[in-house]
Each structure stands twice: as C-alpha cells, then as structure tokens.
XYZ file of C-alpha atoms in Angstrom:
445
model
C 8.413 -62.875 171.761
C 8.834 -65.982 173.631
C 10.446 -68.554 171.153
C 7.517 -70.940 172.177
C 4.887 -67.642 170.936
C 6.882 -67.768 167.365
C 6.456 -71.068 166.893
C 2.776 -71.016 168.217
C 2.298 -67.823 165.619
C 3.755 -69.677 162.529
C 1.348 -72.243 163.557
C -1.771 -70.418 163.439
C -0.286 -68.448 160.313
C 0.231 -71.967 158.487
C -3.200 -73.000 159.328
C -5.033 -69.799 158.497
C -3.201 -70.472 155.038
C -4.408 -74.158 154.364
C -7.708 -72.940 154.971
C -7.957 -69.973 152.699
C -5.435 -71.211 150.220
C -5.147 -67.415 149.724
C -1.961 -65.743 148.547
C 0.657 -66.146 151.273
C 1.889 -62.727 151.170
C -1.726 -61.357 151.827
C -2.319 -64.318 154.684
C 1.192 -62.418 156.608
C 0.303 -59.419 155.664
C -3.410 -59.607 157.503
C -1.761 -61.435 160.394
C 0.263 -58.855 161.279
C -1.928 -56.196 160.337
C -3.988 -57.131 163.371
C -1.255 -57.595 165.372
C 1.070 -54.448 165.154
C 2.527 -55.186 168.640
C 4.692 -57.736 167.200
C 8.268 -56.102 166.793
C 10.570 -56.773 163.496
C 12.689 -58.917 164.583
C 9.910 -61.382 165.144
C 7.966 -60.932 162.421
C 10.972 -61.658 160.523
C 11.714 -65.430 162.178
C 7.647 -65.860 162.105
C 7.464 -65.359 158.714
C 10.706 -67.331 157.749
C 9.567 -69.976 159.546
C 5.878 -69.862 158.123
C 7.508 -69.966 154.476
C 10.120 -72.563 155.532
C 6.763 -74.522 156.145
C 5.643 -74.095 152.587
C 8.798 -75.034 150.973
C 9.178 -78.421 153.116
C 5.431 -78.592 152.467
C 5.511 -82.403 150.576
C 8.473 -83.888 152.426
C 6.776 -83.048 156.310
C 3.485 -84.318 155.016
C 5.497 -87.619 153.376
C 7.628 -88.090 156.709
C 4.356 -87.460 158.862
C 2.581 -90.181 156.686
C 5.719 -92.686 156.823
C 5.342 -92.378 160.688
C 1.632 -93.125 160.586
C 0.613 -89.689 162.182
C -2.864 -88.882 161.832
C -2.534 -85.494 161.710
C -0.922 -83.004 158.656
C -2.188 -79.666 160.342
C 0.324 -76.383 161.721
C 1.230 -78.150 164.927
C 2.254 -81.732 163.433
C 4.513 -79.987 160.476
C 5.600 -77.303 162.795
C 6.638 -80.798 165.291
C 8.591 -82.392 161.913
C 10.467 -79.198 160.907
C 11.855 -78.876 164.162
C 13.006 -82.009 164.089
C 14.038 -82.275 160.611
C 15.127 -79.359 159.568
C 16.130 -77.768 162.466
C 17.611 -80.909 165.006
C 15.823 -79.853 167.812
C 15.872 -82.431 170.647
C 12.475 -83.230 172.447
C 13.497 -81.443 175.394
C 14.200 -78.106 173.412
C 10.888 -79.013 171.571
C 8.998 -79.594 174.721
C 10.528 -76.228 176.121
C 8.774 -74.187 173.398
C 5.982 -76.192 173.325
C 4.943 -75.307 177.404
C 1.257 -74.345 177.439
C 2.777 -71.068 179.091
C 1.047 -67.412 177.707
C 1.033 -67.595 174.011
C 2.767 -70.345 173.487
C 1.856 -74.076 172.315
C 0.030 -76.790 174.196
C 2.186 -78.898 175.617
C 3.183 -82.072 173.984
C 0.893 -85.066 174.327
C 2.124 -88.815 174.012
C 1.638 -89.273 170.453
C 3.913 -85.962 169.444
C 6.469 -87.344 171.778
C 6.095 -90.629 170.114
C 6.442 -88.630 166.658
C 9.725 -86.652 167.720
C 11.489 -90.254 168.957
C 10.427 -91.705 165.389
C 11.743 -88.790 163.819
C 15.397 -88.302 165.854
C 18.057 -88.769 163.784
C 16.326 -87.944 160.758
C 16.402 -85.375 157.930
C 13.884 -83.746 155.272
C 15.245 -85.738 152.541
C 14.574 -89.559 152.212
C 16.002 -92.099 149.097
C 12.072 -93.723 149.465
C 10.274 -90.239 148.717
C 8.853 -89.928 144.911
C 10.220 -87.749 142.825
C 6.907 -84.981 143.392
C 7.981 -85.050 147.023
C 11.622 -84.507 146.333
C 11.123 -82.237 144.446
C 8.320 -80.223 146.407
C 5.819 -80.387 143.368
C 2.438 -81.345 142.634
C 2.109 -84.404 140.836
C 0.891 -82.740 137.576
C 3.702 -79.990 137.866
C 6.193 -82.594 138.619
C 5.610 -84.432 135.353
C 5.593 -81.540 133.261
C 8.341 -80.509 134.371
C 10.507 -83.373 134.208
C 10.120 -83.074 130.486
C 11.674 -79.831 130.251
C 14.429 -80.352 132.758
C 14.794 -83.959 132.823
C 17.621 -85.250 135.362
C 18.525 -82.115 136.138
C 14.668 -81.480 137.873
C 16.171 -82.073 141.055
C 18.759 -79.440 140.959
C 16.748 -76.597 139.617
C 14.098 -77.151 142.178
C 16.334 -77.050 144.846
C 17.525 -73.917 143.849
C 13.914 -72.494 143.792
C 13.581 -73.832 147.074
C 15.998 -71.359 148.346
C 15.472 -67.502 149.549
C 15.911 -65.141 146.751
C 18.458 -62.125 147.799
C 17.172 -58.877 147.008
C 18.168 -57.315 143.580
C 18.221 -53.848 143.035
C 18.517 -51.560 139.796
C 20.528 -48.380 139.441
C 18.435 -45.564 138.020
C 20.780 -43.863 135.493
C 18.307 -40.826 135.554
C 19.612 -40.207 139.087
C 23.029 -41.287 139.718
C 25.413 -44.085 138.983
C 26.369 -47.666 140.154
C 29.221 -46.352 142.099
C 26.582 -43.593 143.578
C 24.174 -45.949 144.653
C 26.796 -48.127 146.497
C 28.108 -44.782 148.210
C 24.726 -44.062 149.366
C 24.000 -47.156 150.497
C 26.936 -47.370 152.607
C 26.546 -44.540 153.994
C 23.181 -45.254 155.644
C 25.171 -48.692 156.906
C 24.327 -51.402 154.198
C 27.691 -53.663 153.280
C 28.075 -56.603 151.551
C 26.904 -54.882 148.071
C 27.777 -57.312 145.124
C 27.807 -56.481 141.476
C 24.854 -58.407 139.330
C 26.733 -60.481 136.914
C 24.368 -60.062 133.986
C 22.702 -56.678 134.523
C 25.367 -53.875 134.269
C 23.366 -51.369 136.607
C 22.303 -53.830 139.046
C 23.356 -54.866 142.894
C 22.660 -57.428 145.304
C 21.947 -57.415 148.652
C 21.700 -59.874 151.554
C 17.874 -60.537 153.002
C 16.579 -58.615 155.650
C 17.676 -55.073 154.566
C 14.824 -52.442 154.737
C 15.713 -50.687 151.440
C 12.291 -48.449 152.051
C 14.226 -45.841 154.742
C 17.289 -45.723 152.653
C 18.342 -41.441 150.821
C 19.004 -44.203 147.998
C 15.406 -45.499 147.589
C 13.806 -42.465 148.789
C 15.686 -40.176 146.010
C 14.858 -42.465 143.223
C 18.473 -43.574 142.654
C 17.492 -47.422 143.129
C 14.506 -49.617 142.671
C 13.647 -52.896 143.847
C 14.027 -55.639 141.308
C 15.592 -58.957 139.751
C 17.922 -59.773 137.622
C 15.581 -61.465 135.309
C 13.814 -58.183 135.091
C 16.965 -56.076 134.406
C 17.762 -58.690 131.816
C 14.482 -58.370 130.123
C 14.463 -54.629 130.188
C 18.088 -55.048 128.246
C 16.462 -57.339 125.595
C 13.685 -54.218 124.685
C 16.624 -52.749 123.774
C 15.345 -49.188 124.293
C 16.934 -46.322 123.099
C 16.111 -41.889 123.216
C 13.690 -40.920 121.222
C 11.839 -44.351 120.673
C 7.659 -44.723 121.128
C 7.313 -47.616 122.759
C 4.232 -49.659 124.525
C 4.367 -51.474 127.783
C 0.700 -52.898 127.637
C 0.768 -55.229 130.968
C 2.792 -52.702 132.998
C 1.669 -53.641 136.271
C 3.614 -51.741 139.100
C 5.809 -50.652 135.989
C 9.514 -51.742 137.228
C 10.023 -52.810 133.957
C 8.606 -49.226 132.917
C 11.101 -47.421 134.901
C 14.232 -49.519 133.481
C 13.216 -48.809 129.998
C 12.605 -45.056 131.063
C 16.625 -45.214 132.333
C 17.544 -46.632 128.713
C 15.880 -43.996 127.084
C 17.310 -40.954 129.188
C 13.739 -40.045 129.634
C 14.132 -38.788 125.828
C 10.515 -40.311 123.986
C 7.639 -41.755 124.782
C 6.543 -44.837 126.759
C 2.652 -45.591 127.034
C 2.470 -48.060 130.127
C -1.166 -49.666 130.575
C -2.952 -52.140 132.204
C -6.483 -53.312 133.183
C -5.678 -52.034 137.261
C -5.854 -48.343 138.002
C -4.125 -49.526 141.502
C -1.071 -50.984 139.597
C -0.939 -47.729 137.516
C -1.314 -45.210 140.456
C 1.692 -46.767 142.044
C 3.345 -46.766 139.032
C 2.928 -43.065 138.583
C 4.224 -42.262 141.843
C 7.419 -44.558 141.372
C 7.963 -42.580 137.964
C 7.818 -39.062 139.704
C 10.133 -40.623 142.188
C 12.712 -41.723 139.536
C 12.693 -38.937 137.613
C 11.086 -40.488 134.456
C 7.605 -39.074 134.926
C 7.978 -36.753 131.647
C 8.163 -39.429 129.189
C 5.481 -42.024 130.826
C 1.889 -42.043 129.824
C 0.029 -44.170 131.849
C -3.259 -45.358 130.866
C -5.833 -47.453 131.913
C -7.522 -50.244 129.128
C -10.691 -52.623 129.580
C -8.659 -55.383 128.114
C -6.211 -56.073 124.957
C -9.005 -55.667 122.703
C -9.421 -52.105 123.924
C -10.982 -49.576 121.424
C -8.730 -46.661 122.472
C -5.545 -48.894 122.052
C -6.751 -50.313 118.993
C -6.183 -46.961 117.023
C -2.474 -47.464 118.082
C -2.132 -49.728 115.394
C 1.108 -50.067 113.455
C 2.705 -47.441 116.070
C 5.163 -48.508 118.219
C 8.980 -49.305 117.698
C 8.840 -51.883 120.890
C 5.915 -53.125 122.020
C 6.942 -55.147 125.594
C 4.654 -57.696 126.756
C 5.164 -58.657 130.100
C 1.976 -61.011 130.139
C 0.132 -62.119 133.370
C 1.027 -65.523 133.806
C 1.554 -68.022 136.731
C 4.139 -67.268 138.226
C 5.673 -70.011 138.848
C 9.448 -68.908 138.442
C 9.150 -66.687 141.325
C 9.076 -69.432 143.665
C 12.106 -68.478 145.093
C 9.892 -65.143 147.040
C 6.363 -67.353 146.470
C 6.720 -70.688 147.761
C 2.977 -71.170 148.181
C 2.162 -70.791 144.406
C 2.956 -73.826 143.179
C 0.099 -75.405 145.357
C -2.462 -72.854 144.195
C -1.570 -73.427 140.737
C -3.095 -75.910 138.766
C -3.654 -77.601 134.976
C -6.790 -75.565 134.413
C -5.844 -72.400 135.703
C -2.715 -72.791 132.952
C -5.232 -73.446 130.449
C -6.846 -70.239 131.286
C -3.597 -68.048 131.207
C -2.620 -69.384 127.885
C -6.160 -68.187 126.022
C -5.331 -64.939 127.813
C -1.582 -65.106 126.559
C -2.359 -65.745 123.265
C -5.301 -62.878 122.992
C -2.611 -60.339 124.107
C 0.059 -61.321 121.833
C -2.134 -61.532 118.930
C -3.112 -57.756 120.249
C 0.177 -56.645 121.324
C 1.627 -57.940 117.792
C -0.576 -55.353 115.611
C 0.859 -52.118 117.148
C 4.329 -52.753 116.293
C 5.719 -50.655 113.595
C 7.674 -52.054 110.565
C 11.131 -52.373 111.467
C 9.777 -52.555 115.484
C 10.271 -55.214 117.868
C 7.803 -57.136 119.802
C 8.904 -58.884 123.216
C 7.403 -61.457 124.654
C 8.138 -62.453 128.216
C 6.786 -64.097 131.555
C 7.895 -65.011 134.994
C 6.587 -68.774 134.554
C 8.679 -71.476 134.229
C 6.122 -73.874 131.883
C 6.482 -74.311 128.569
C 2.876 -74.259 127.529
C 3.047 -70.408 128.546
C 6.286 -70.243 126.986
C 8.132 -72.176 123.949
C 4.877 -73.836 123.078
C 2.681 -70.488 122.842
C 5.580 -68.823 120.783
C 6.536 -71.514 118.408
C 2.729 -71.247 117.268
C 3.260 -67.953 116.817
C 6.251 -68.039 115.098
C 3.817 -70.445 112.740
C 1.219 -68.172 111.988
C 2.918 -64.813 111.754
C 5.221 -64.470 109.061
C 5.595 -61.295 109.102
C 7.683 -61.394 112.386
C 11.114 -62.707 112.338
C 12.205 -64.092 115.687
C 15.780 -62.092 116.687
C 18.185 -64.118 118.181
C 19.083 -62.602 121.760
C 23.008 -62.607 120.524
C 21.990 -59.840 118.467
C 20.635 -57.948 121.005
C 22.838 -58.465 123.354
C 26.396 -59.456 121.871
C 28.325 -59.150 125.196
C 26.488 -61.430 127.364
C 28.127 -63.848 128.824
C 28.768 -67.388 127.879
C 26.261 -68.858 130.790
C 23.188 -67.205 129.351
C 23.157 -70.015 126.147
C 20.525 -69.359 123.425
C 18.852 -72.798 123.224
C 18.222 -73.758 119.443
C 20.050 -70.609 118.000
C 18.061 -68.711 115.161
C 14.977 -71.094 114.729
C 14.614 -70.351 118.757
C 15.907 -67.702 119.944
C 14.623 -67.210 123.028
C 15.842 -66.805 126.810
C 15.205 -68.900 129.624
C 16.606 -68.016 132.918
C 16.781 -69.866 136.188
C 18.252 -69.692 140.120
C 20.160 -72.629 139.231
C 21.993 -71.537 136.237
C 22.057 -67.883 136.801
C 20.955 -66.987 140.545
C 17.837 -65.152 138.683
C 14.178 -65.766 138.995
C 12.687 -67.956 136.165
C 11.979 -66.019 132.980
C 10.985 -66.180 129.735
C 11.764 -63.898 127.056
C 11.826 -64.247 123.021
C 11.942 -60.906 120.625
C 10.144 -60.634 117.412
C 11.103 -58.075 114.372
C 8.014 -56.512 112.042
C 9.094 -57.428 108.497
C 6.437 -55.636 107.169
C 2.413 -55.428 107.769
C 0.522 -58.583 107.511
C -2.466 -60.133 109.300
C -3.108 -62.877 111.748
C -4.468 -65.875 109.979
C-alpha cells in the first residue's frame, strides 16, 4: 500500500472506533477481516498508527482546540499526529493527502494553516492540564492522583508505551533453555529472560508466535510477566485441589498446572463456555488436560459450585475488572470505562470474593487478583474483607516469595500484604494480588 493509503485506513479506523466506542481490538479485527487483501506489514503499520492516535488522544485534542481548529475527527488528528509526533513537513503530508486512489483527499486551506501552526511543536506542552498530559479522563486522573501523587506522570508515561511480548515456558513440555533453542531455530532472536518470573521470556513486538514450533508443541504460552507472578503467588503444589473460579481463557490455570507438575486437580470455572472451550484446547496442547477440569457456572452462587464449600487448598479469584492495568495493550480502555462501571464491577467483585472465600479449606489460601490500577477494585475492597473475615489471615508476599527481588516491595508490611505491579516500576502490566490463609471455619458478617 502507498503511505497515503495507509493513512487513509488509519483515519477510517479511528472514525469507526469513535462512532461505536467498541473494543479497539474488535474494531481492528473487523476492519481487516473485511479487507483480507491488506498485507501483514501494512496491517502492522496501520494498527500501530491507529493505537498511537488513541494513546495521544487527549494531547492531540488539546492542540487542535489550542489552534482554534473546529474539527476533532480522525483526519484532523492524523494531520496533527504527523506534525507533532512524526515531525513531518507540510510537503510530506501533502504527498500523502494526494487524493489519488485509496489516499485521503488533498489538504484544504484550513488544514494547511493548521500544519503551519503546529510545525515546530511537540505533543507535550507546559500549558496542558494534568489530565491531558497523562492522557486520562478527568475523573480517572483525579482518582489516580490520590494513589500516585507526583509520580503519576511517570506512571502514565509507562502505560502509554506499547508492551513487549512476554512468554511463559511450560515446564511440562521442557525447560527455559529448550524454549530459547526452539525459538532461535525458528529465526527469533533478541530473546530476554524475565527479571521476576523464572520461567518467563520477553521478545520484541511484531513476532508471530503462533507459527513457531515452540507454540505449536505447547512449550510456550503468551502471558505477561504480571500474570506469571500472580501464578507464583498461588504457590500451587503437586497433589493440591485448586479452584480457578474466574478462569477465562485458562492462562493462569495452565501456569498452576505446570507448577503442580500435572499432579493434582484444578477446577477451572467460568460463566462463558467459549472461554472454557479455548482453555480446553490450550490445556491439551500444554499436556495438562489430565489435571484440569473445566466447568461452566451460572454465577458465583452456582448451586453445583456451592456444594464444594471448604474443599480447596487454593482458590484463585482473578476477578472481572476494569482492565485498566492493561493500558499498554488496550489504550482505548481509559476512554470506555466510567465511574458507574467501576461501581458495578466492585459490587460483583465483592460477591465473588465472598463466594470464593467459602470454598477454601482450613489452612488453604485465597488469592484475589485484578489487572486493574483502581484502588476501589483493589485495596479498598480487600480492606473491607480483612475487617469482616477474621477467619482469614493476610499472608505477606515475602512469606510466599522469600527470594523476591527488592524491586518488588510489599507496601505496609504484614497489615497490608498485597502486591501492586506497574510498567513504570516493574516493566509489567498493572496488576494487584492479595493472598489470605484460612485459619478457621467462619461465616461472613
């Protein structure tokens, strides 16, 4: 495709997304699904440019308003992006906006005037409000400012960078060294070992893992290091009975099965049968199918699951959440999630936590996890649980992970033993984990 044709595709994608506010990945998949003639290289560039428009949404909008430009559509934002981020000249942009087949229409006078105003400027400006600088809706900026204070700009700058590709090596199929050799045999290099997850590898963006022998043979799974750390904190051991109550696609289920060496039983539950079907396929590829049982449940009050009360050595609750910790991969989420959504999620999370606690045997552990950065979904909910459930004791992260690097601090010590991860401090997705051990049989207040 010509450069102008790629730019036109980005504009069309962006305008389609703003009209629907649908999941950005789904918008992209639908767009390319109807245009199979677009090659892989063009798809990657179009997708990257689209996500950059989303990552720079607030600052681009601020500049357009600052210049007195009346439009805020994809075409206007693409022009501003080309000047402010790519440092393209007016002539370069005119060449792309040529009006030729599949290319955007030629620039009109107001657009040329906009380019002149923006030339020499960058995306950032001292006059931008805090919410604009950090690329956040005002309400979310106010909430996160309470958490991060003066560190918020650095935190959000990290969230605005694309994530690299993290892999977990499946120890049921081989070692980390086996995986590295297999990937290198497929022509993949620049492979790094993850700093915190002992079975993790990190690759540059743009590598198609699905065609590699390591993936096809079940030796590797795609999984961010934060999720691998979460599995480490479950501390699954051979012979245990484990409940993964919100299993989804089964990534953490497989990680636990690997830690158990395939010996024991994991009950993987979810309300969506399609997710469990995918989990079943992944388990078979990973060689973990014998120790994993998938079960569709109606909700956290499912009658079949209720009969399993006090049965499990470990209960993992990777609860449905806002997902705001995955902004590196899903930058559009911040513009889709609202305060009402958070309140609805909190109510559901509280119900799942209550139901999950009932499934833990005495001496067993409850692991609460989210890929959210919101205190309402994390600390505040856990503090309520700690106040109401005296039959559970918080387990310090250092007790489960004694060799954790010093760069993974546990804030607050024994009274607040949760772990909060972020791309700025740890190079992972935003993630939260809290672990509790059941000390006695008890009831919720």
